[in-house]
Amino acid sequence: MQPADRSLRRTLIRYLFPSVAAQWVFALYTMVDGMFVARGVSELAMAAINISMPFISTLFALSLIIAVGASTIISIHFGRDEPEAANRAYTQDLLTALALSLLLAVSVFLGRGPVAAFLGADDATRVYVEHYVGTIACFAPSFMLAYYFEILIKADGRPMLATVLVTAGTVINCVLDYCFIFILPWGIFGAAFATGLAQVLVCCAYLVYFLGPQARLRLTRFRFSPGLLWRTCKLGVPSGITELSAGLMTFLFNHTILRFIGTDAVVSYTIVAYMNTLIVMSMTGIAQGMQPLVSFYHGQRSRGVDRKLLQYALAAAGLLTLVLAVPSWLGAGGIVSLFISADMPELRAYSAEVFRIFGLSFLLVGVNVIFSGYYTAVECARYAILISLSRGFLMIAGCLWCLVTLFGGSGIWWTPLCSEALCLVLTAVLTLRYRHSVQKAS
């Protein structure tokens, strides 16, 4: 029996609200660091955090690849009433995430100098970046496992608990940031240590839940399955690319800005990147909130329900885009003033102008991200990967090269709008093909 439309909308909202809220909180982690560091250390130190962002995005992306793949498989098993298979997938993927996080922690900490250079640190920011990346690397297992649990707790039927725990982690992070930067003071090391310690506490709280009697998902004996690992990664890669896109964009933009404009423009881009991360993660939250429900009904083979969920998710994305993008575009000057002191009026004015140009792309992000998440949920990984890879890297890199070649440094700021528009065309073509294939199969 298919659920009534009103019941389906209520269920979706119950998943969307905590999922989006949790994504906002994750986005605020680095934004809070940036604000405290800008005021407590310097604008240059804030730019160093932006240069370090691709590493943090990589941690979250790798965790998301495993978590979203596992969540999709687990939700399908729940839809088919196969709890033992769900527990085996949960256990194998959890241990995989742990092993990968430990490997990253050791390798990045030992190689933090070369990593800082690769990320684009110059003589002015290298020490800051090394301190920040090296400290965050020590907490890599907590970052990855906390994000893994945040996704899996939704598949376990407790989406609101994820929001509560992640919000608590952000509050702790803010308090620790103030203590470690302004009171002790530990500078940029204190910002990284505060963020890492907050993740440790959140991860411990998730463990209390999953090891307790209320959780449906349980650790169980399993035989390692390469096929399950491949299926997990294949389904999780689109979401991982979406998460990594912010880091890849930051990496490409930082290198291009330093080459064509200068270090001050990295400060401007850092502020825009914070808002871009908030928009992208909001859309990711909608996609992740939709995903376990779509996968559940896909597992039940309930025809039509998954398409209704997609329509509702697109409507939610459109509404949220207007709520976030329009006020931020109109209030660009006020947002910039939170990060740049009043004694730098020229940099403030330039940053506000950059914000308004870059911010036009916010209007298009949602559709591409939601469709990528939908195709992941129905196990159409090929389309999901193509959309995510195109908007996350291929079109960004291509548009950046073309626009900088044609217009110089000013072309950098129009790149996101052009790349999102091209990806929207691709998404439309793939959607028409998918609908045709579904109609043909039925």
Short mmCIF file of C-alpha atoms in Angstrom, two decimals:
data_model
loop_
_atom_site.label_atom_id
_atom_site.label_comp_id
_atom_site.label_asym_id
_atom_site.label_seq_id
_atom_site.Cartn_x
_atom_site.Cartn_y
_atom_site.Cartn_z
CA MET A 1 0.00 0.00 0.00
CA GLN A 2 1.35 3.40 -0.96
CA PRO A 3 1.26 6.19 1.66
CA ALA A 4 -1.14 9.13 1.20
CA ASP A 5 0.42 12.32 -0.15
CA ARG A 6 -0.09 14.22 3.11
CA SER A 7 1.42 11.41 5.16
CA LEU A 8 4.34 11.15 2.75
CA ARG A 9 5.03 14.89 2.98
CA ARG A 10 4.95 14.79 6.76
CA THR A 11 7.36 11.86 6.81
CA LEU A 12 9.71 13.60 4.40
CA ILE A 13 9.66 16.81 6.45
CA ARG A 14 10.48 14.76 9.54
CA TYR A 15 13.66 13.62 7.76
CA LEU A 16 14.48 16.83 5.90
CA PHE A 17 14.43 19.24 8.81
CA PRO A 18 17.02 17.49 11.00
CA SER A 19 19.13 16.55 7.97
CA VAL A 20 19.37 20.15 6.74
CA ALA A 21 19.92 21.44 10.27
CA ALA A 22 22.76 18.97 10.76
CA GLN A 23 24.37 20.12 7.50
CA TRP A 24 24.12 23.75 8.61
CA VAL A 25 25.86 22.86 11.81
CA PHE A 26 28.65 21.07 9.93
CA ALA A 27 29.07 24.13 7.70
CA LEU A 28 29.26 26.36 10.78
CA TYR A 29 32.23 24.41 12.16
CA THR A 30 34.72 26.00 9.77
CA MET A 31 32.80 29.29 9.57
CA VAL A 32 33.06 29.69 13.35
CA ASP A 33 36.76 28.91 13.18
CA GLY A 34 37.16 31.57 10.50
CA MET A 35 35.31 34.25 12.44
CA PHE A 36 37.20 33.62 15.68
CA VAL A 37 40.56 33.41 13.92
CA ALA A 38 39.91 36.56 11.86
CA ARG A 39 39.14 38.52 15.03
CA GLY A 40 41.53 36.77 17.40
CA VAL A 41 44.56 36.19 15.17
CA SER A 42 44.43 37.92 11.74
CA GLU A 43 42.68 37.96 8.35
CA LEU A 44 45.74 36.15 6.97
CA ALA A 45 45.22 33.31 9.42
CA MET A 46 41.59 33.10 8.28
CA ALA A 47 42.81 32.78 4.70
CA ALA A 48 45.02 29.90 5.88
CA ILE A 49 41.91 28.07 7.15
CA ASN A 50 40.37 28.50 3.71
CA ILE A 51 43.51 27.05 2.11
CA SER A 52 43.16 24.08 4.50
CA MET A 53 39.50 23.50 3.59
CA PRO A 54 40.13 20.96 0.80
CA PHE A 55 41.67 18.61 3.37
CA ILE A 56 38.62 18.86 5.65
CA SER A 57 36.33 18.42 2.65
CA THR A 58 38.29 15.29 1.74
CA LEU A 59 37.71 13.84 5.22
CA PHE A 60 33.99 14.48 5.00
CA ALA A 61 33.80 13.27 1.38
CA LEU A 62 35.48 9.93 2.11
CA SER A 63 33.22 9.42 5.10
CA LEU A 64 30.19 10.36 3.01
CA ILE A 65 31.09 7.87 0.26
CA ILE A 66 30.98 5.05 2.77
CA ALA A 67 28.05 6.41 4.82
CA VAL A 68 25.66 7.21 1.97
CA GLY A 69 26.43 3.92 0.22
CA ALA A 70 25.85 2.05 3.47
CA SER A 71 22.67 4.02 4.24
CA THR A 72 21.24 3.27 0.80
CA ILE A 73 21.96 -0.45 1.08
CA ILE A 74 20.71 -0.64 4.67
CA SER A 75 17.47 1.21 3.84
CA ILE A 76 16.83 -1.15 0.92
CA HIS A 77 17.37 -4.15 3.23
CA PHE A 78 14.99 -2.64 5.80
CA GLY A 79 12.43 -2.14 3.02
CA ARG A 80 12.75 -5.84 2.17
CA ASP A 81 12.64 -6.86 5.88
CA GLU A 82 16.24 -8.16 5.89
CA PRO A 83 17.72 -6.84 9.20
CA GLU A 84 20.64 -9.31 9.33
CA ALA A 85 21.91 -8.19 5.92
CA ALA A 86 21.54 -4.56 7.05
CA ASN A 87 23.67 -5.22 10.16
CA ARG A 88 26.41 -6.92 8.14
CA ALA A 89 26.60 -3.93 5.80
CA TYR A 90 26.65 -1.53 8.76
CA THR A 91 29.47 -3.41 10.51
CA GLN A 92 31.72 -3.83 7.48
CA ASP A 93 31.34 -0.22 6.38
CA LEU A 94 31.93 1.14 9.89
CA LEU A 95 35.22 -0.76 10.22
CA THR A 96 36.21 0.34 6.71
CA ALA A 97 35.68 4.00 7.65
CA LEU A 98 37.70 3.55 10.84
CA ALA A 99 40.64 1.92 9.04
CA LEU A 100 40.67 4.60 6.33
CA SER A 101 40.55 7.42 8.90
CA LEU A 102 43.51 6.03 10.84
CA LEU A 103 45.56 5.75 7.65
CA LEU A 104 44.76 9.36 6.74
CA ALA A 105 45.54 10.63 10.24
CA VAL A 106 49.04 9.16 10.28
CA SER A 107 49.99 9.98 6.68
CA VAL A 108 48.77 13.60 6.71
CA PHE A 109 50.25 14.42 10.11
CA LEU A 110 53.67 13.10 9.09
CA GLY A 111 53.48 14.88 5.74
CA ARG A 112 51.80 18.12 6.86
CA GLY A 113 54.54 20.25 5.28
CA PRO A 114 54.16 18.85 1.74
CA VAL A 115 50.37 18.78 2.22
CA ALA A 116 50.35 22.50 3.06
CA ALA A 117 52.44 23.26 -0.03
CA PHE A 118 50.14 21.15 -2.22
CA LEU A 119 47.07 22.98 -0.89
CA GLY A 120 48.55 26.27 -2.06
CA ALA A 121 50.12 27.77 1.07
CA ASP A 122 52.66 30.50 0.31
CA ASP A 123 55.36 31.98 2.55
CA ALA A 124 52.81 34.16 4.36
CA THR A 125 50.38 31.35 5.21
CA ARG A 126 52.50 28.17 5.28
CA VAL A 127 53.06 28.04 9.06
CA TYR A 128 49.37 28.67 9.74
CA VAL A 129 48.28 25.94 7.30
CA GLU A 130 50.74 23.40 8.69
CA HIS A 131 49.49 23.98 12.24
CA TYR A 132 45.84 23.76 11.23
CA VAL A 133 46.11 20.72 8.93
CA GLY A 134 48.45 18.84 11.29
CA THR A 135 46.11 19.33 14.25
CA ILE A 136 42.95 18.40 12.32
CA ALA A 137 44.72 15.28 11.00
CA CYS A 138 45.10 13.99 14.56
CA PHE A 139 41.31 14.04 14.87
CA ALA A 140 40.59 12.48 11.46
CA PRO A 141 38.96 9.33 12.94
CA SER A 142 36.52 11.45 14.95
CA PHE A 143 35.65 13.62 11.93
CA MET A 144 34.95 10.64 9.69
CA LEU A 145 33.12 8.47 12.21
CA ALA A 146 30.95 11.34 13.47
CA TYR A 147 29.85 12.06 9.89
CA TYR A 148 29.31 8.34 9.24
CA PHE A 149 27.10 8.00 12.32
CA GLU A 150 25.19 11.19 11.45
CA ILE A 151 24.09 9.61 8.15
CA LEU A 152 23.44 6.13 9.54
CA ILE A 153 21.32 7.31 12.46
CA LYS A 154 18.77 8.54 9.88
CA ALA A 155 18.63 5.09 8.30
CA ASP A 156 18.09 3.78 11.82
CA GLY A 157 14.98 5.97 12.08
CA ARG A 158 16.27 8.72 14.44
CA PRO A 159 16.94 11.80 12.25
CA MET A 160 16.20 14.35 14.98
CA LEU A 161 18.80 12.87 17.33
CA ALA A 162 21.48 13.59 14.73
CA THR A 163 20.52 17.28 14.77
CA VAL A 164 20.63 17.45 18.55
CA LEU A 165 24.09 15.88 18.74
CA VAL A 166 25.61 17.89 15.91
CA THR A 167 24.17 21.12 17.30
CA ALA A 168 25.63 20.29 20.71
CA GLY A 169 28.99 19.75 19.03
CA THR A 170 28.86 23.18 17.40
CA VAL A 171 28.01 24.90 20.69
CA ILE A 172 30.95 23.12 22.31
CA ASN A 173 33.16 24.16 19.37
CA CYS A 174 32.19 27.83 19.80
CA VAL A 175 32.91 27.78 23.52
CA LEU A 176 36.25 26.03 23.04
CA ASP A 177 37.18 28.41 20.19
CA TYR A 178 36.71 31.39 22.47
CA CYS A 179 38.69 29.76 25.28
CA PHE A 180 41.57 28.52 23.13
CA ILE A 181 41.92 31.64 20.95
CA PHE A 182 41.08 34.60 23.22
CA ILE A 183 41.78 33.35 26.74
CA LEU A 184 44.77 31.00 26.55
CA PRO A 185 45.62 32.13 23.65
CA TRP A 186 46.63 29.30 21.28
CA GLY A 187 45.99 31.02 17.95
CA ILE A 188 45.16 28.94 14.90
CA PHE A 189 46.23 25.75 16.70
CA GLY A 190 43.53 26.49 19.28
CA ALA A 191 40.89 26.80 16.55
CA ALA A 192 41.81 23.42 15.07
CA PHE A 193 42.07 21.77 18.50
CA ALA A 194 38.64 23.12 19.50
CA THR A 195 37.04 21.76 16.33
CA GLY A 196 38.69 18.36 16.70
CA LEU A 197 37.81 18.02 20.39
CA ALA A 198 34.17 18.89 19.67
CA GLN A 199 34.08 16.11 17.07
CA VAL A 200 35.47 13.63 19.58
CA LEU A 201 32.65 14.40 22.03
CA VAL A 202 29.99 14.12 19.32
CA CYS A 203 31.45 10.81 18.13
CA CYS A 204 31.30 9.44 21.71
CA ALA A 205 27.64 10.45 21.96
CA TYR A 206 26.84 8.57 18.73
CA LEU A 207 28.62 5.49 20.08
CA VAL A 208 26.47 5.59 23.22
CA TYR A 209 23.36 5.46 21.02
CA PHE A 210 24.51 2.76 18.60
CA LEU A 211 25.83 0.52 21.39
CA GLY A 212 22.62 0.97 23.39
CA PRO A 213 19.40 -1.07 23.30
CA GLN A 214 17.39 1.50 21.32
CA ALA A 215 19.37 1.15 18.05
CA ARG A 216 18.11 -1.17 15.32
CA LEU A 217 21.54 -1.36 13.70
CA ARG A 218 23.93 -3.67 15.54
CA LEU A 219 27.56 -4.70 15.22
CA THR A 220 27.60 -8.31 14.12
CA ARG A 221 29.89 -11.03 12.84
CA PHE A 222 30.56 -10.70 9.14
CA ARG A 223 32.73 -12.06 6.38
CA PHE A 224 34.44 -9.27 4.46
CA SER A 225 32.76 -8.85 1.09
CA PRO A 226 34.61 -7.01 -1.69
CA GLY A 227 31.33 -6.97 -3.62
CA LEU A 228 29.56 -5.15 -0.79
CA LEU A 229 32.43 -2.67 -0.52
CA TRP A 230 32.26 -1.98 -4.26
CA ARG A 231 28.48 -1.55 -4.13
CA THR A 232 28.81 0.81 -1.14
CA CYS A 233 31.45 2.97 -2.81
CA LYS A 234 29.63 3.03 -6.15
CA LEU A 235 26.48 4.35 -4.49
CA GLY A 236 28.35 6.76 -2.21
CA VAL A 237 30.70 8.33 -4.76
CA PRO A 238 28.15 10.88 -6.11
CA SER A 239 27.50 12.27 -2.61
CA GLY A 240 31.22 12.18 -1.87
CA ILE A 241 31.94 14.20 -5.00
CA THR A 242 29.26 16.72 -4.01
CA GLU A 243 30.89 17.09 -0.60
CA LEU A 244 34.35 17.24 -2.13
CA SER A 245 33.25 19.82 -4.71
CA ALA A 246 33.57 22.63 -2.18
CA GLY A 247 37.12 21.53 -1.41
CA LEU A 248 38.02 21.07 -5.08
CA MET A 249 36.58 24.49 -5.90
CA THR A 250 38.54 26.04 -3.07
CA PHE A 251 41.73 24.32 -4.24
CA LEU A 252 41.34 25.49 -7.84
CA PHE A 253 40.21 28.99 -6.91
CA ASN A 254 42.98 29.56 -4.36
CA HIS A 255 45.69 28.64 -6.86
CA THR A 256 44.09 30.74 -9.62
CA ILE A 257 43.44 33.75 -7.36
CA LEU A 258 47.01 33.77 -6.07
CA ARG A 259 48.27 33.64 -9.64
CA PHE A 260 46.02 36.29 -11.23
CA ILE A 261 44.95 38.62 -8.40
CA GLY A 262 46.82 38.22 -5.10
CA THR A 263 46.59 37.18 -1.45
CA ASP A 264 43.98 39.80 -0.48
CA ALA A 265 41.51 38.25 -2.93
CA VAL A 266 41.90 34.92 -1.11
CA VAL A 267 40.39 36.66 1.92
CA SER A 268 37.44 37.76 -0.26
CA TYR A 269 36.99 34.27 -1.63
CA THR A 270 37.19 32.76 1.85
CA ILE A 271 34.07 34.69 2.88
CA VAL A 272 32.18 33.70 -0.28
CA ALA A 273 33.27 30.09 0.15
CA TYR A 274 31.68 29.96 3.61
CA MET A 275 28.29 30.94 2.17
CA ASN A 276 28.73 28.62 -0.80
CA THR A 277 29.44 25.77 1.61
CA LEU A 278 26.28 26.60 3.56
CA ILE A 279 24.15 26.57 0.38
CA VAL A 280 25.65 23.35 -0.99
CA MET A 281 25.38 21.57 2.36
CA SER A 282 21.76 22.72 2.72
CA MET A 283 20.96 21.07 -0.61
CA THR A 284 22.99 18.04 0.43
CA GLY A 285 20.91 17.89 3.61
CA ILE A 286 17.70 17.74 1.56
CA ALA A 287 19.20 15.03 -0.65
CA GLN A 288 20.35 13.02 2.36
CA GLY A 289 17.02 13.42 4.12
CA MET A 290 15.19 12.20 1.03
CA GLN A 291 17.58 9.31 0.35
CA PRO A 292 16.64 6.72 3.02
CA LEU A 293 12.93 7.16 2.24
CA VAL A 294 13.43 6.86 -1.52
CA SER A 295 15.65 3.81 -1.02
CA PHE A 296 13.11 2.22 1.36
CA TYR A 297 10.23 2.53 -1.11
CA HIS A 298 12.53 1.56 -3.97
CA GLY A 299 13.32 -1.61 -2.01
CA GLN A 300 9.59 -2.23 -1.58
CA ARG A 301 9.12 -1.63 -5.31
CA SER A 302 6.41 0.95 -4.56
CA ARG A 303 6.01 2.58 -7.96
CA GLY A 304 5.50 6.31 -8.06
CA VAL A 305 6.35 7.02 -4.41
CA ASP A 306 10.00 7.75 -5.12
CA ARG A 307 9.03 10.28 -7.81
CA LYS A 308 6.67 12.06 -5.42
CA LEU A 309 9.48 12.28 -2.87
CA LEU A 310 11.71 13.78 -5.56
CA GLN A 311 9.10 16.43 -6.38
CA TYR A 312 8.67 17.36 -2.72
CA ALA A 313 12.45 17.54 -2.24
CA LEU A 314 12.83 19.85 -5.27
CA ALA A 315 10.12 22.13 -3.89
CA ALA A 316 11.88 22.23 -0.51
CA ALA A 317 15.19 23.01 -2.24
CA GLY A 318 13.63 25.88 -4.19
CA LEU A 319 12.10 27.41 -1.07
CA LEU A 320 15.27 27.06 0.97
CA THR A 321 17.35 28.56 -1.83
CA LEU A 322 15.21 31.69 -1.84
CA VAL A 323 15.36 31.94 1.95
CA LEU A 324 19.18 31.68 2.02
CA ALA A 325 20.42 33.09 -1.29
CA VAL A 326 18.33 36.25 -1.69
CA PRO A 327 18.99 37.75 1.78
CA SER A 328 22.69 36.88 1.57
CA TRP A 329 22.93 38.56 -1.85
CA LEU A 330 21.16 41.70 -0.61
CA GLY A 331 23.15 41.75 2.64
CA ALA A 332 26.56 40.98 1.16
CA GLY A 333 28.12 44.06 2.73
CA GLY A 334 26.97 43.12 6.21
CA ILE A 335 28.22 39.54 5.85
CA VAL A 336 31.63 40.76 4.70
CA SER A 337 31.89 43.12 7.68
CA LEU A 338 31.71 40.13 10.05
CA PHE A 339 35.10 38.96 8.78
CA ILE A 340 36.99 42.08 7.66
CA SER A 341 37.74 44.94 10.06
CA ALA A 342 36.53 48.48 9.35
CA ASP A 343 40.07 49.78 8.77
CA MET A 344 40.19 47.86 5.44
CA PRO A 345 37.35 49.58 3.48
CA GLU A 346 38.71 48.77 0.01
CA LEU A 347 38.92 45.06 0.78
CA ARG A 348 35.40 45.18 2.25
CA ALA A 349 33.98 46.82 -0.89
CA TYR A 350 35.78 44.42 -3.23
CA SER A 351 34.66 41.39 -1.21
CA ALA A 352 31.03 42.52 -1.28
CA GLU A 353 31.19 42.91 -5.08
CA VAL A 354 32.72 39.45 -5.43
CA PHE A 355 30.03 38.02 -3.16
CA ARG A 356 27.20 39.37 -5.32
CA ILE A 357 28.67 37.95 -8.54
CA PHE A 358 29.50 34.55 -7.07
CA GLY A 359 26.16 34.41 -5.25
CA LEU A 360 24.17 34.20 -8.49
CA SER A 361 25.23 30.54 -8.73
CA PHE A 362 23.41 29.74 -5.46
CA LEU A 363 20.10 29.79 -7.34
CA LEU A 364 21.03 26.75 -9.48
CA VAL A 365 22.86 24.47 -7.06
CA GLY A 366 19.81 22.77 -5.54
CA VAL A 367 18.42 21.07 -8.65
CA ASN A 368 21.72 19.44 -9.56
CA VAL A 369 22.42 18.20 -6.03
CA ILE A 370 18.89 16.84 -5.46
CA PHE A 371 18.85 14.88 -8.73
CA SER A 372 22.27 13.41 -7.98
CA GLY A 373 20.99 12.28 -4.57
CA TYR A 374 17.84 10.82 -6.11
CA TYR A 375 19.73 8.74 -8.66
CA THR A 376 21.93 7.43 -5.86
CA ALA A 377 18.88 6.40 -3.83
CA VAL A 378 17.36 4.40 -6.70
CA GLU A 379 20.74 2.76 -7.44
CA CYS A 380 21.23 4.58 -10.74
CA ALA A 381 24.81 5.31 -9.78
CA ARG A 382 26.00 6.10 -13.31
CA TYR A 383 23.79 9.18 -13.66
CA ALA A 384 24.49 10.30 -10.09
CA ILE A 385 28.24 10.09 -10.60
CA LEU A 386 28.05 11.93 -13.92
CA ILE A 387 26.09 14.84 -12.43
CA SER A 388 28.25 15.08 -9.32
CA LEU A 389 31.54 14.78 -11.17
CA SER A 390 30.46 17.36 -13.75
CA ARG A 391 29.33 20.02 -11.27
CA GLY A 392 32.00 19.17 -8.72
CA PHE A 393 35.08 19.25 -10.92
CA LEU A 394 34.86 18.92 -14.70
CA MET A 395 32.69 21.93 -15.48
CA ILE A 396 34.21 24.06 -12.72
CA ALA A 397 37.72 23.41 -14.04
CA GLY A 398 36.70 23.93 -17.67
CA CYS A 399 34.77 27.15 -17.04
CA LEU A 400 37.52 28.51 -14.79
CA TRP A 401 40.14 27.97 -17.48
CA CYS A 402 38.00 29.46 -20.25
CA LEU A 403 36.82 32.53 -18.33
CA VAL A 404 40.25 33.36 -16.91
CA THR A 405 41.76 33.00 -20.39
CA LEU A 406 39.14 35.35 -21.84
CA PHE A 407 38.67 37.89 -19.03
CA GLY A 408 41.62 37.50 -16.66
CA GLY A 409 41.14 37.55 -12.90
CA SER A 410 37.59 38.95 -13.07
CA GLY A 411 36.47 35.79 -14.88
CA ILE A 412 37.12 33.76 -11.73
CA TRP A 413 34.00 35.06 -10.00
CA TRP A 414 31.62 34.16 -12.88
CA THR A 415 32.84 30.55 -13.03
CA PRO A 416 30.36 28.99 -10.55
CA LEU A 417 27.31 30.44 -12.33
CA CYS A 418 28.46 29.18 -15.73
CA SER A 419 29.38 25.71 -14.48
CA GLU A 420 26.11 25.22 -12.55
CA ALA A 421 24.10 26.33 -15.61
CA LEU A 422 25.90 23.84 -17.86
CA CYS A 423 25.38 21.09 -15.30
CA LEU A 424 21.68 21.93 -15.15
CA VAL A 425 21.44 21.25 -18.89
CA LEU A 426 23.19 17.90 -18.37
CA THR A 427 20.81 17.03 -15.51
CA ALA A 428 17.80 17.78 -17.73
CA VAL A 429 19.10 15.53 -20.51
CA LEU A 430 19.82 12.64 -18.13
CA THR A 431 16.41 13.01 -16.49
CA LEU A 432 14.65 12.70 -19.84
CA ARG A 433 16.67 9.58 -20.63
CA TYR A 434 15.92 8.08 -17.21
CA ARG A 435 12.17 8.66 -17.56
CA HIS A 436 12.24 7.09 -21.01
CA SER A 437 14.05 4.01 -19.72
CA VAL A 438 11.62 3.62 -16.80
CA GLN A 439 8.60 3.91 -19.09
CA LYS A 440 10.12 1.40 -21.47
CA ALA A 441 10.82 -1.08 -18.66
CA SER A 442 7.27 -0.84 -17.31
#
